[in-house]
Backbone as a chain_set.jsonl record, in Angstrom:
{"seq": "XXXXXXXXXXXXXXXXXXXXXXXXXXXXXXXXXXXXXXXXXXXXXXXXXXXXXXXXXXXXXXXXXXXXXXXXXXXXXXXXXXXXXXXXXXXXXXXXXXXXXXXXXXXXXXXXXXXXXXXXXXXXXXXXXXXXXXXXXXXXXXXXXXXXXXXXXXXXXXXXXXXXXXXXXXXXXXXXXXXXXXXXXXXXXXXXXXXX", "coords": {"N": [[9.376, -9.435, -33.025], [6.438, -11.059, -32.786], [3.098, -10.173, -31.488], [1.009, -11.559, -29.506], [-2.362, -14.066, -29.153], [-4.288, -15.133, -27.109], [-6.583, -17.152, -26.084], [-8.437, -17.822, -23.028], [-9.933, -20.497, -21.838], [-12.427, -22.698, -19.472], [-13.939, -24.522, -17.079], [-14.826, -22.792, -13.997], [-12.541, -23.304, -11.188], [-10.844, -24.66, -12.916], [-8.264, -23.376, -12.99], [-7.75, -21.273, -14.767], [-6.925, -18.381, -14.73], [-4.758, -18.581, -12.681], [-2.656, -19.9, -14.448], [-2.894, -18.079, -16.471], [-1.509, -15.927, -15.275], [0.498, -17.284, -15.597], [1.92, -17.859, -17.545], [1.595, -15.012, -18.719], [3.914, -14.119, -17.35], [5.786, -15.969, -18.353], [5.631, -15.048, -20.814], [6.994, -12.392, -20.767], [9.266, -12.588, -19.97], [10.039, -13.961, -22.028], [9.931, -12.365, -24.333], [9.729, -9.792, -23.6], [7.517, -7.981, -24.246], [4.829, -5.63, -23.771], [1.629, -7.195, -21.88], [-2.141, -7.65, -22.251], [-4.074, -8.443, -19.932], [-7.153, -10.019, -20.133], [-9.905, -10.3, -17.923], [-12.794, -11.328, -17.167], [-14.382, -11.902, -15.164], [-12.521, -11.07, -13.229], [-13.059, -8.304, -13.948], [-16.186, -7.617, -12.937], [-15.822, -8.59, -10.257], [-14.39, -6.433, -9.417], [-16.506, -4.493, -10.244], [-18.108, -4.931, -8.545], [-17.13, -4.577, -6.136], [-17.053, -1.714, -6.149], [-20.02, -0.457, -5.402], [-21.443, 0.153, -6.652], [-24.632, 0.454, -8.377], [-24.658, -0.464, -10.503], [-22.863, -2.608, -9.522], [-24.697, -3.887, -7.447], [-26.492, -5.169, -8.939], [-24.926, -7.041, -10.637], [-23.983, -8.275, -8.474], [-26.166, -9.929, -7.407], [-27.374, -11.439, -9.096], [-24.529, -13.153, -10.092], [-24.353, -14.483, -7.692], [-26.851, -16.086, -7.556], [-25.782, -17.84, -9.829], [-25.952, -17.067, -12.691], [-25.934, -16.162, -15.566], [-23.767, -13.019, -16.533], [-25.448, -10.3, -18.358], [-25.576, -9.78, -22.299], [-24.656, -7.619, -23.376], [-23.411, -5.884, -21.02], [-21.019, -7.556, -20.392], [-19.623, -7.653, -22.747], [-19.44, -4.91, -23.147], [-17.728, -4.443, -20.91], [-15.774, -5.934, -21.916], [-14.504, -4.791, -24.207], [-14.263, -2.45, -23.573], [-11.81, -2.511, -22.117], [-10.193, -3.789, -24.292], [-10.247, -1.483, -25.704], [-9.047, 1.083, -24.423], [-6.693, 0.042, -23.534], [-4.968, -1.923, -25.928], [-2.582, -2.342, -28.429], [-0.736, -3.352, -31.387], [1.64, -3.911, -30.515], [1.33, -5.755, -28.044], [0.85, -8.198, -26.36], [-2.259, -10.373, -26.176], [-4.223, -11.596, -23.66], [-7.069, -13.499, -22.339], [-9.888, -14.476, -20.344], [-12.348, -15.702, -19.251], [-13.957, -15.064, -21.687], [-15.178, -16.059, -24.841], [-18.639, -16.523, -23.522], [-20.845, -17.251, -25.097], [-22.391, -18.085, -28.15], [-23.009, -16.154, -29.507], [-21.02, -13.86, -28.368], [-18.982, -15.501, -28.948], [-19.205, -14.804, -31.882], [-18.726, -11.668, -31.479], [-16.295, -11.45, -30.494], [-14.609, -12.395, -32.496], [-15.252, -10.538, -34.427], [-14.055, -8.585, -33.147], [-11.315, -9.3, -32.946], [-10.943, -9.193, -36.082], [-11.07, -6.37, -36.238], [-9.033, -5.346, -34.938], [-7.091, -6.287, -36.283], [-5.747, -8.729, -35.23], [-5.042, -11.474, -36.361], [-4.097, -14.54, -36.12], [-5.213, -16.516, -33.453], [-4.789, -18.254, -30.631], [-6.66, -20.631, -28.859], [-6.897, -21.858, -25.701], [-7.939, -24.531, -23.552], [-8.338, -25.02, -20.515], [-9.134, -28.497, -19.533], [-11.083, -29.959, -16.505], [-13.346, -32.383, -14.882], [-16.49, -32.27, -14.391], [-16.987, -33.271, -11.389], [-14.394, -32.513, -10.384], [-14.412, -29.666, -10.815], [-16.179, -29.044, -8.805], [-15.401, -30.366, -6.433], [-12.724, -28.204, -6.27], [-13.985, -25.734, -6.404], [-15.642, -25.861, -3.805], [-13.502, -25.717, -2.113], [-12.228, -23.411, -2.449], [-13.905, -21.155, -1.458], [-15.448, -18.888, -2.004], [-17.889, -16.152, -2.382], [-19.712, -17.009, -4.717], [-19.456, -19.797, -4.382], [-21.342, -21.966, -4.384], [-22.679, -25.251, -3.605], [-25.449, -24.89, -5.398], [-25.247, -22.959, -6.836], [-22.659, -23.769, -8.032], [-23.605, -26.193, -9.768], [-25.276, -24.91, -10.9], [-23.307, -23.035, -13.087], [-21.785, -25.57, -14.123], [-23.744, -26.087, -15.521], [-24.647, -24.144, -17.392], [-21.525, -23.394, -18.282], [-21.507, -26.63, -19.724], [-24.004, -25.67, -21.313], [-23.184, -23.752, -22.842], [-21.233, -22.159, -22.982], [-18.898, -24.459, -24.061], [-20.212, -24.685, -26.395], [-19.574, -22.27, -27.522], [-16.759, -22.354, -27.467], [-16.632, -24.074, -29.401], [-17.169, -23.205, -31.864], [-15.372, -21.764, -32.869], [-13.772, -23.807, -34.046], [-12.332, -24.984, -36.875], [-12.269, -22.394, -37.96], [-10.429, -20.661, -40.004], [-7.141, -19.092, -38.805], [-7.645, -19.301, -35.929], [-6.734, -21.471, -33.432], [-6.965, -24.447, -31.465], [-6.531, -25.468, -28.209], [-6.343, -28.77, -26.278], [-5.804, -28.695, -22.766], [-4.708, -30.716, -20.163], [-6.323, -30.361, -17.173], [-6.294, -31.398, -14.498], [-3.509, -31.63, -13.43], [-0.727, -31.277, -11.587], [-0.34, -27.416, -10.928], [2.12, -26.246, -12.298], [2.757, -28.913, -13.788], [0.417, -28.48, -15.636], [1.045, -26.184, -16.454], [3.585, -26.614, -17.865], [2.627, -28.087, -19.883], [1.015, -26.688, -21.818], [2.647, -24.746, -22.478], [4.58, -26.402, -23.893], [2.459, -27.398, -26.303], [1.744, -25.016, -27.183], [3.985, -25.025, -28.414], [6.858, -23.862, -27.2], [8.313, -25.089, -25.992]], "CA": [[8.523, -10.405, -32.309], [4.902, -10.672, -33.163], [2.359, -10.305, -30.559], [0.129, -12.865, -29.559], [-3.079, -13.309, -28.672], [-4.756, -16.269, -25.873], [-8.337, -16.845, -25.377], [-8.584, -19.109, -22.36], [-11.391, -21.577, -21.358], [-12.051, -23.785, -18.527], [-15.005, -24.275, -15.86], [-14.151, -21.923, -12.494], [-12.015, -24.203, -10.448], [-10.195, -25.331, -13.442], [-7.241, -22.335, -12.473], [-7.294, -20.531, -15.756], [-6.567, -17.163, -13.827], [-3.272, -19.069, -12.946], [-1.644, -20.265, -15.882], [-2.741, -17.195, -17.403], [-0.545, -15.265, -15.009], [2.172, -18.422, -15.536], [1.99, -17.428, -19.13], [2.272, -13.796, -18.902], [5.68, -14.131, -16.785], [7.264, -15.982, -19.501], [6.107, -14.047, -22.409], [7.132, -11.175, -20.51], [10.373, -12.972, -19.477], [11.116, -14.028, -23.594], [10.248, -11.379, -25.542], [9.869, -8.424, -23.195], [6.116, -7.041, -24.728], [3.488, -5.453, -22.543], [0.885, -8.151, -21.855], [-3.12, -6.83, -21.756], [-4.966, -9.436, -19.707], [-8.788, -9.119, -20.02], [-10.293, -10.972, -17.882], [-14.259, -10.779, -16.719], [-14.752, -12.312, -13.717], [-11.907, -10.065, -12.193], [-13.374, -6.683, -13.737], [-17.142, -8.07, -12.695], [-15.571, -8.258, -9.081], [-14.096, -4.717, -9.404], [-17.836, -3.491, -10.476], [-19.475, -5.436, -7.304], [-16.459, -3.919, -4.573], [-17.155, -0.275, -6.51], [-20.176, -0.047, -4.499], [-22.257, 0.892, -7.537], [-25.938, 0.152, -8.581], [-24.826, -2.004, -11.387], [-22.368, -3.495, -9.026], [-24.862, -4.43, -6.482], [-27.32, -5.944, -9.461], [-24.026, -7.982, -10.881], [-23.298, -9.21, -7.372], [-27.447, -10.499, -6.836], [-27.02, -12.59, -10.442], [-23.429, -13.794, -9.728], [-24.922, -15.401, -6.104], [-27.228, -17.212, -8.444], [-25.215, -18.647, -11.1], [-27.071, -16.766, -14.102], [-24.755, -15.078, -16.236], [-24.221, -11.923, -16.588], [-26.346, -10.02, -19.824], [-24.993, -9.705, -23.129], [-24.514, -5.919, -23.163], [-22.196, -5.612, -20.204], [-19.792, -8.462, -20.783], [-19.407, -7.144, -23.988], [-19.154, -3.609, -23.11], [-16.489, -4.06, -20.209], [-14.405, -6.85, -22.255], [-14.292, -3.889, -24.935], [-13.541, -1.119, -22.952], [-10.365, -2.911, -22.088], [-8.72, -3.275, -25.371], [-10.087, 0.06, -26.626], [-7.97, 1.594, -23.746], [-5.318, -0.862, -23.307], [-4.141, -3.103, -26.641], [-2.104, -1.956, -29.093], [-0.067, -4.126, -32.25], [2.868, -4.725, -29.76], [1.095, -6.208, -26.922], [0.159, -9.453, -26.222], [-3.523, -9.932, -25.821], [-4.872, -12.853, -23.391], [-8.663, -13.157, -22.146], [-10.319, -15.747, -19.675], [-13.85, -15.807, -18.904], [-14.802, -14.648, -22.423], [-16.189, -15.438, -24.505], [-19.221, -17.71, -23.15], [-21.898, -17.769, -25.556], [-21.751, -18.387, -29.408], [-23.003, -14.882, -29.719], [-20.166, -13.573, -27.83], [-17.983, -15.686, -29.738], [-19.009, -13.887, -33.002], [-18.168, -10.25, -31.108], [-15.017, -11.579, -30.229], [-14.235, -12.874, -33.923], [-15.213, -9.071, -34.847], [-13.016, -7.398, -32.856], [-9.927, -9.531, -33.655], [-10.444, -8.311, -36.931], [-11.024, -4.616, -35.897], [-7.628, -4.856, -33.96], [-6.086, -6.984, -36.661], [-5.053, -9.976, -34.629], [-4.987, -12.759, -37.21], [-3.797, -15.889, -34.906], [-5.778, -17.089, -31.994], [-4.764, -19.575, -29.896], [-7.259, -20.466, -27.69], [-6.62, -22.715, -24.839], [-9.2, -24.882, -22.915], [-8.053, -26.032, -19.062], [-10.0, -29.354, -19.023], [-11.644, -30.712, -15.728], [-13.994, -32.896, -14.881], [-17.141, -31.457, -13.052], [-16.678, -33.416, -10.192], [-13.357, -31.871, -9.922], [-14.877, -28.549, -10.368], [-16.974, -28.944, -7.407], [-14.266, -29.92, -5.025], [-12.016, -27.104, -6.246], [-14.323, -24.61, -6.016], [-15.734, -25.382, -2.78], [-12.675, -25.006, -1.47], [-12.217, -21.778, -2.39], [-15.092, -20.213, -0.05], [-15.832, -17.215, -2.638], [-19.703, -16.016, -2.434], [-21.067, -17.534, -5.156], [-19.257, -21.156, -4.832], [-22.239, -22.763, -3.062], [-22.916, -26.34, -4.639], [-26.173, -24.68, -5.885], [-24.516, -21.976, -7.7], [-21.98, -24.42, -8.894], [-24.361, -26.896, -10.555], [-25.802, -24.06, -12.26], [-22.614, -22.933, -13.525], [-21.721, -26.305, -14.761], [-24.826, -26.129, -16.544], [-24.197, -22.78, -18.329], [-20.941, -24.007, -19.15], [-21.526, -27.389, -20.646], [-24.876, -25.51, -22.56], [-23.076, -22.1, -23.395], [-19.081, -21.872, -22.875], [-18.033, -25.292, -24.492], [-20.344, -24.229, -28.172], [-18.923, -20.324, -27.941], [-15.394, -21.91, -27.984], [-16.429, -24.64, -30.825], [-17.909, -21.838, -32.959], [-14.228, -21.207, -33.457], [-13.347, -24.942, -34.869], [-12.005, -24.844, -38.691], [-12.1, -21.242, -38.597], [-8.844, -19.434, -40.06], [-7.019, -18.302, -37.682], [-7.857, -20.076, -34.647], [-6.587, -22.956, -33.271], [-7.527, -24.88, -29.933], [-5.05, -26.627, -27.805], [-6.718, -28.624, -24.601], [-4.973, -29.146, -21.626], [-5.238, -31.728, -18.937], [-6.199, -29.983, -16.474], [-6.093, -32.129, -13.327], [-2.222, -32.104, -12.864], [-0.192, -30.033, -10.464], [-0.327, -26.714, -11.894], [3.489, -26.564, -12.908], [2.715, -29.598, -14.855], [-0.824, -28.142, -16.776], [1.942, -24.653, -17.671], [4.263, -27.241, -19.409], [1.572, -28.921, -20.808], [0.323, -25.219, -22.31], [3.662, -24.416, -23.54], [4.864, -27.267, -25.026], [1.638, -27.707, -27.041], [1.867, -24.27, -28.016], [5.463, -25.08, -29.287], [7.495, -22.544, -26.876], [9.681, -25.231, -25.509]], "C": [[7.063, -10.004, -32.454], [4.057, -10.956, -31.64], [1.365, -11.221, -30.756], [-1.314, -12.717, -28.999], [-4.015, -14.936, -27.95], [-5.577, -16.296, -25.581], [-8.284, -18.598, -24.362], [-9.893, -19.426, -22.066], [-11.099, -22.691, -20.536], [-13.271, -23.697, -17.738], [-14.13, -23.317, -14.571], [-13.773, -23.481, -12.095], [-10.483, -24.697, -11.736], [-8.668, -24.714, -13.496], [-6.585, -21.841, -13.921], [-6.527, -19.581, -15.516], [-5.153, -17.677, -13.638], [-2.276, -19.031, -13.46], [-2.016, -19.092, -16.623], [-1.407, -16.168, -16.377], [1.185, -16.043, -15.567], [2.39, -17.643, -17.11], [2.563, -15.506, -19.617], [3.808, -13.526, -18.334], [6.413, -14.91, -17.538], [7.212, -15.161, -20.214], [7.021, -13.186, -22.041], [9.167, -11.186, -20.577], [11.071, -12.949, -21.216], [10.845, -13.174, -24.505], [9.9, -9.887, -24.92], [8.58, -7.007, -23.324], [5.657, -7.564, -23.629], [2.864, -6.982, -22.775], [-1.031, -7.473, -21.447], [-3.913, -8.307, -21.417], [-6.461, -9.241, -19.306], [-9.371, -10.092, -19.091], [-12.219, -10.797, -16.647], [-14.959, -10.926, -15.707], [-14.579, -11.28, -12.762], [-12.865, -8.925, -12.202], [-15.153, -6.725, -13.363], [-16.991, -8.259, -11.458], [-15.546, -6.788, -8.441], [-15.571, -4.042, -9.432], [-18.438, -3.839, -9.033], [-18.683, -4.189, -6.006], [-16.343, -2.442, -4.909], [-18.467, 0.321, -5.847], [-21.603, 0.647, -5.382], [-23.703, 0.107, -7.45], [-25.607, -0.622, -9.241], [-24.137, -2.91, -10.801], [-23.549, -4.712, -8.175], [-26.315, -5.776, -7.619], [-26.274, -7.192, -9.991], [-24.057, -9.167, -9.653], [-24.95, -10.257, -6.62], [-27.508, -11.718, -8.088], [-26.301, -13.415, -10.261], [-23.989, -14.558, -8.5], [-25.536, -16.633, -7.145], [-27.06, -17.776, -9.516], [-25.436, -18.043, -12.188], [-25.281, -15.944, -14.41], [-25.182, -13.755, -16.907], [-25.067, -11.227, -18.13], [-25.316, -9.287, -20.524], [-24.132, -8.476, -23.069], [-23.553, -5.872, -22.573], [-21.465, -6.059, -20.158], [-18.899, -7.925, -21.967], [-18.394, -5.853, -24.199], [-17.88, -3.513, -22.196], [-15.33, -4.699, -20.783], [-14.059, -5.637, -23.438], [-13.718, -2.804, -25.061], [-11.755, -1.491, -22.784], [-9.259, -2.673, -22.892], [-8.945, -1.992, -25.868], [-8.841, 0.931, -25.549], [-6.676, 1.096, -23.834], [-4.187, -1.622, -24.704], [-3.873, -1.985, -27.543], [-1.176, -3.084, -29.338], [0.713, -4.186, -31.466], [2.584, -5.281, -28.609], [0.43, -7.284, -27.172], [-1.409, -9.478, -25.347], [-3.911, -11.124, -24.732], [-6.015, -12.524, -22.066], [-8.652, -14.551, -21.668], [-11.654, -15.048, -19.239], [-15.068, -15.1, -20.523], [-14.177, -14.848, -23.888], [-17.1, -16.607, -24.007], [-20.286, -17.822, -23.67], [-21.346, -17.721, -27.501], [-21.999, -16.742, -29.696], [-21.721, -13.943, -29.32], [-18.842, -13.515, -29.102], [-17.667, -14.567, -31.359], [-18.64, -12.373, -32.457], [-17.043, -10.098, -31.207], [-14.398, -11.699, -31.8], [-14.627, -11.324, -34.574], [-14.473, -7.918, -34.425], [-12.058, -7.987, -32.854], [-9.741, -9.12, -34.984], [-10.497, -6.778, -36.943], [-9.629, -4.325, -35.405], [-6.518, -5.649, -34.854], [-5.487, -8.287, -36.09], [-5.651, -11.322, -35.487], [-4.976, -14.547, -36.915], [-4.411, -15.828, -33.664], [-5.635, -18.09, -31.298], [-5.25, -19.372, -28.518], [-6.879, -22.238, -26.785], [-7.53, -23.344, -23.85], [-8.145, -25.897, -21.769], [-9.16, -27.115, -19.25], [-9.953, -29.912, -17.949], [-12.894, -31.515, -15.847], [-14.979, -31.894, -13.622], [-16.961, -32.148, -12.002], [-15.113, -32.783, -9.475], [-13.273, -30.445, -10.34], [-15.355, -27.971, -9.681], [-15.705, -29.15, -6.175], [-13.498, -28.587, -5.014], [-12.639, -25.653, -5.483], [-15.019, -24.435, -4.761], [-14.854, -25.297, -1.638], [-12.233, -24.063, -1.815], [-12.972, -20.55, -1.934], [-15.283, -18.764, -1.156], [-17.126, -17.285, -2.137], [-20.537, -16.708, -3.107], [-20.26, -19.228, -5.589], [-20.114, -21.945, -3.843], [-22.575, -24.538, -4.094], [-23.898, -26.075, -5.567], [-25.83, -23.862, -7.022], [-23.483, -22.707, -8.794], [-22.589, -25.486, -10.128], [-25.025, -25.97, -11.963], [-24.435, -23.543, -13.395], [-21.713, -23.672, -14.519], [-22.639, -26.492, -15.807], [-24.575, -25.194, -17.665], [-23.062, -23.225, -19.03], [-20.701, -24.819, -20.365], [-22.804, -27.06, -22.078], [-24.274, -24.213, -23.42], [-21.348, -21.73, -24.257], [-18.646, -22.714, -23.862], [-18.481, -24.73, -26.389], [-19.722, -22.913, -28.874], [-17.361, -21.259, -28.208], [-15.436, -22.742, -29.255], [-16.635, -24.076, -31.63], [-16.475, -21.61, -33.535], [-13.175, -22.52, -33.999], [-13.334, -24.669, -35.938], [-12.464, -23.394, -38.817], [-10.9, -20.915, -38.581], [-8.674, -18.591, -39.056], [-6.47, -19.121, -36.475], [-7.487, -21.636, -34.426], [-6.717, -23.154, -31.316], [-6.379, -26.332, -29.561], [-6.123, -26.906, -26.28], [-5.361, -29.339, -24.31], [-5.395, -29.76, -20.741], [-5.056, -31.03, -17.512], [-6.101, -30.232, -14.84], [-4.94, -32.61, -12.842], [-1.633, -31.06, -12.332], [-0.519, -28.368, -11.753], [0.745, -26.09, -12.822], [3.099, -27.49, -14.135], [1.728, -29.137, -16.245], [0.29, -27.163, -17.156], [2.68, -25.407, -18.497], [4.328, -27.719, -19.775], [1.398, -27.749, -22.243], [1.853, -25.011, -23.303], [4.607, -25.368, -24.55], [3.483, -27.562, -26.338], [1.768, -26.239, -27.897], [3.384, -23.99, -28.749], [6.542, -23.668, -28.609], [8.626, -23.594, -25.937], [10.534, -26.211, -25.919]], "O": [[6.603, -8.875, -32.279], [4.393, -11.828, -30.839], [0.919, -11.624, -31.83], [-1.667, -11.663, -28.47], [-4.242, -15.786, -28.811], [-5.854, -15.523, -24.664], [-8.176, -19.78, -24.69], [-10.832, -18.631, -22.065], [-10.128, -23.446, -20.594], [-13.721, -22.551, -17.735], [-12.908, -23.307, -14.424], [-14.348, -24.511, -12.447], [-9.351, -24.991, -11.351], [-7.811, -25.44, -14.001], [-5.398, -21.922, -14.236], [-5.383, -19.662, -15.964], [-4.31, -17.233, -14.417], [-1.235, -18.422, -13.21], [-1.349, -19.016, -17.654], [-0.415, -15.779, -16.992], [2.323, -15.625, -15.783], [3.279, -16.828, -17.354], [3.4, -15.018, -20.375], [4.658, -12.821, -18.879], [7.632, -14.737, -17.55], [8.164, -14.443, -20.518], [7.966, -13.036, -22.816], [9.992, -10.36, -20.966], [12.051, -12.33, -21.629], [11.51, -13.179, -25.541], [9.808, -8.914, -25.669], [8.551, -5.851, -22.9], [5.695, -8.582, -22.937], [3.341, -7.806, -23.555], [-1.166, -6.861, -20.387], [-4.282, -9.112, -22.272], [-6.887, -8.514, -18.409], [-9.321, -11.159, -19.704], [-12.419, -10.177, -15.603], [-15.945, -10.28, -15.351], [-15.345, -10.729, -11.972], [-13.427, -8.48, -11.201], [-15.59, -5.589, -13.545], [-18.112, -8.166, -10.957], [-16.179, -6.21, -7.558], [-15.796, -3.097, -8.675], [-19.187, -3.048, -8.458], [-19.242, -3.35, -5.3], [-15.641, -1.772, -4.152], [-18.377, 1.525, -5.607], [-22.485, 1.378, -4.93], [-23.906, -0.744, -6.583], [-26.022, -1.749, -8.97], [-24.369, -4.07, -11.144], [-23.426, -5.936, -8.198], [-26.835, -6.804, -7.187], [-26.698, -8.334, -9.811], [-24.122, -10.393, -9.745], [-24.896, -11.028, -5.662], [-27.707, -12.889, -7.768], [-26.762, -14.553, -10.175], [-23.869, -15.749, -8.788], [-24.997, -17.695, -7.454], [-27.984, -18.22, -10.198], [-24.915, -18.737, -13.06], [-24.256, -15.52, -13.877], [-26.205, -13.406, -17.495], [-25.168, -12.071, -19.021], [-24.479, -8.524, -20.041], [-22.957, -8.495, -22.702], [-22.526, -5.803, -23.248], [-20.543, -5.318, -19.818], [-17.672, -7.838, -21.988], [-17.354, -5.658, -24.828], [-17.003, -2.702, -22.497], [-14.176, -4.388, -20.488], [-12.831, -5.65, -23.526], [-13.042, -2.256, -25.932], [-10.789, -0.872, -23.228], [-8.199, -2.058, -22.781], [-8.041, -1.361, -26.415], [-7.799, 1.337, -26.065], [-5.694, 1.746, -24.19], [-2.98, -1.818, -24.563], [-4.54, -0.952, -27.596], [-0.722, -3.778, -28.428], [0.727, -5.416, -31.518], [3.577, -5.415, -27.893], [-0.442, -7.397, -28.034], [-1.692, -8.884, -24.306], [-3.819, -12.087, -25.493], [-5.921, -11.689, -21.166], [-7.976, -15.496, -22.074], [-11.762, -13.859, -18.937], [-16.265, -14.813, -20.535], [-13.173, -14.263, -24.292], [-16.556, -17.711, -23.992], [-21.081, -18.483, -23.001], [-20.24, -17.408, -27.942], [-21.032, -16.125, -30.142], [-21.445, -13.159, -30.228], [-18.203, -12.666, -29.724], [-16.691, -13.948, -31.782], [-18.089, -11.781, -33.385], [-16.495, -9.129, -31.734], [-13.596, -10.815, -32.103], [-13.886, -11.134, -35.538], [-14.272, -6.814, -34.933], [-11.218, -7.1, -32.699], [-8.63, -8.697, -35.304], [-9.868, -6.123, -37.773], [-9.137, -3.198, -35.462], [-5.35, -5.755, -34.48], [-4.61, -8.812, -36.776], [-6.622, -11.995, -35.143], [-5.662, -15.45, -37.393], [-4.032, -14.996, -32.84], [-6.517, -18.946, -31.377], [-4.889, -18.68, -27.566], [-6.691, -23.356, -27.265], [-8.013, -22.472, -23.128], [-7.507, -26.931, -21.969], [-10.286, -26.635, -19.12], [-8.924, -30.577, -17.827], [-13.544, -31.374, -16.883], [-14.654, -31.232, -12.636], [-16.574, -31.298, -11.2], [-14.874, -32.667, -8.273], [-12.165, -29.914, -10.272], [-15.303, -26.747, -9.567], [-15.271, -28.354, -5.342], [-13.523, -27.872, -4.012], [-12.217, -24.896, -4.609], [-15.184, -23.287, -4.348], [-15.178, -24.944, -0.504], [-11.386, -23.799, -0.962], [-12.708, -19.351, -2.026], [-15.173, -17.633, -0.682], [-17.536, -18.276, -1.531], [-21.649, -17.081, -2.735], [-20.378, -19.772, -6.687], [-19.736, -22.446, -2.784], [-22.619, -24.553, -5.324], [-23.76, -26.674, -6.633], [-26.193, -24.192, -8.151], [-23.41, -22.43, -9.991], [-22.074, -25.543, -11.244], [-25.185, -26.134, -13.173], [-24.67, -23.724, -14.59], [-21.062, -23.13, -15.412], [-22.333, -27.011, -16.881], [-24.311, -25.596, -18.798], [-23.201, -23.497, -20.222], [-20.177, -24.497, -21.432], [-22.841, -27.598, -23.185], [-24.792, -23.769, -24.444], [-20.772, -21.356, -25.279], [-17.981, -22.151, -24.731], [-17.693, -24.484, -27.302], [-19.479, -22.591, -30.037], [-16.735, -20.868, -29.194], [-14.645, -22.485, -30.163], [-16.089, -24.575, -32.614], [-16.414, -21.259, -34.714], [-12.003, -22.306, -34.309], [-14.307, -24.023, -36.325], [-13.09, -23.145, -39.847], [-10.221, -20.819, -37.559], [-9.407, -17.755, -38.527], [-5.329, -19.465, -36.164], [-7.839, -22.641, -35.043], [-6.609, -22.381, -30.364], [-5.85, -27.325, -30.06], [-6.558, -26.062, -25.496], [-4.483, -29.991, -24.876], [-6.529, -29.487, -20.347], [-4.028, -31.059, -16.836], [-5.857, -29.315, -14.056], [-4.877, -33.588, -12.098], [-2.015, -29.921, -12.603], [-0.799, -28.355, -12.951], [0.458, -25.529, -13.88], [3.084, -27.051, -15.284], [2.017, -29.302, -17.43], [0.578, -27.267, -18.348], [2.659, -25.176, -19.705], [5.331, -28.237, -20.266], [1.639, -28.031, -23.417], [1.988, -25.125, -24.521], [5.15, -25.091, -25.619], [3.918, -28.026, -27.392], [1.882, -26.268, -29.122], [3.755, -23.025, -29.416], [6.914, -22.718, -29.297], [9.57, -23.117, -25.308], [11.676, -26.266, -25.463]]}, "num_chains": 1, "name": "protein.A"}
């Protein structure tokens, strides 16, 4: 069984984080390989509730929508697989990457690690149904102000980093409708990626 490898995309609200867990409990369920899930938001939480200096500059940015700088996205989505991936583990990543620059990092370390196939996956919402979601979810930085900006970043940053990876070998992009229960968006995801 070959390992796989999942780059998700979606605005916050759109419950990537989710279906990426839905996803790791089948793989895990049909073919039994580790699973290394990278994902940047989470370990960008972890830095803020560590209490650190760079946490407390992450967590003054994150309030205001800005995204975080090149360097450290980079450096913690990196650290990950250098510790963690290895040829029998399934790789899958959400929140990165979000700029076209990015994208090319990312496209440099799938070939550093060998991973040949990419299937990346894009939750689609609508921003107005990124705004309800996320202000019901009361985090810190889901204020409508914060969110607008975030939509912004997105539609100028996130959506060209994942087209950067249109008609390249390799990669292929599956969206999903993301505005249906979330049962229904997982077997949306896996039937498109041909697993049922």
């Amino acid at each position: 069984m070959q390992a796989q490898t999942f780059v998700f995309f979606g605005l916050a609200g759109s419950g990537k984080g989710t279906q990426v867990e839905f996803l790791i409990d089948f793989l895990k369920k049909r073919d039994s390989l580790e699973c290394v899930h990278v994902s940047t938001g989470n370990e960008y939480r972890k830095l803020i509730e560590s209490g650190s200096y760079a946490g407390t500059l992450v967590k003054e940015s994150i309030t205001q929508g800005v995204l975080q700088p090149r360097f450290l996205t980079d450096t913690i989505f990196i650290n990950v697989l250098i510790s963690s991936l290895t040829p029998e583990k399934h790789l899958l990543t959400d929140g990165y990457p979000r700029t076209v620059e990015q994208s090319k990092s990312l496209e440099e370390m799938m070939k550093f690690f060998k991973r040949d196939i990419i299937k990346i996956i894009y939750i689609k919402i609508s921003d107005k149904e990124a705004i309800k979601r996320n202000l019901l979810r009361c985090r810190h930085d889901d204020t409508k102000e914060g969110m607008a900006k975030r939509i912004e970043e997105f539609n100028n940053n996130v959506i060209p980093s994942m087209n950067y990876f249109k008609e390249k070998k390799g990669y292929e992009i599956y969206t999903i409708n993301g505005e249906q229960s979330r049962e229904d968006v997982f077997k949306e995801i896996i039937k498109k990626l041909g697993y049922s």
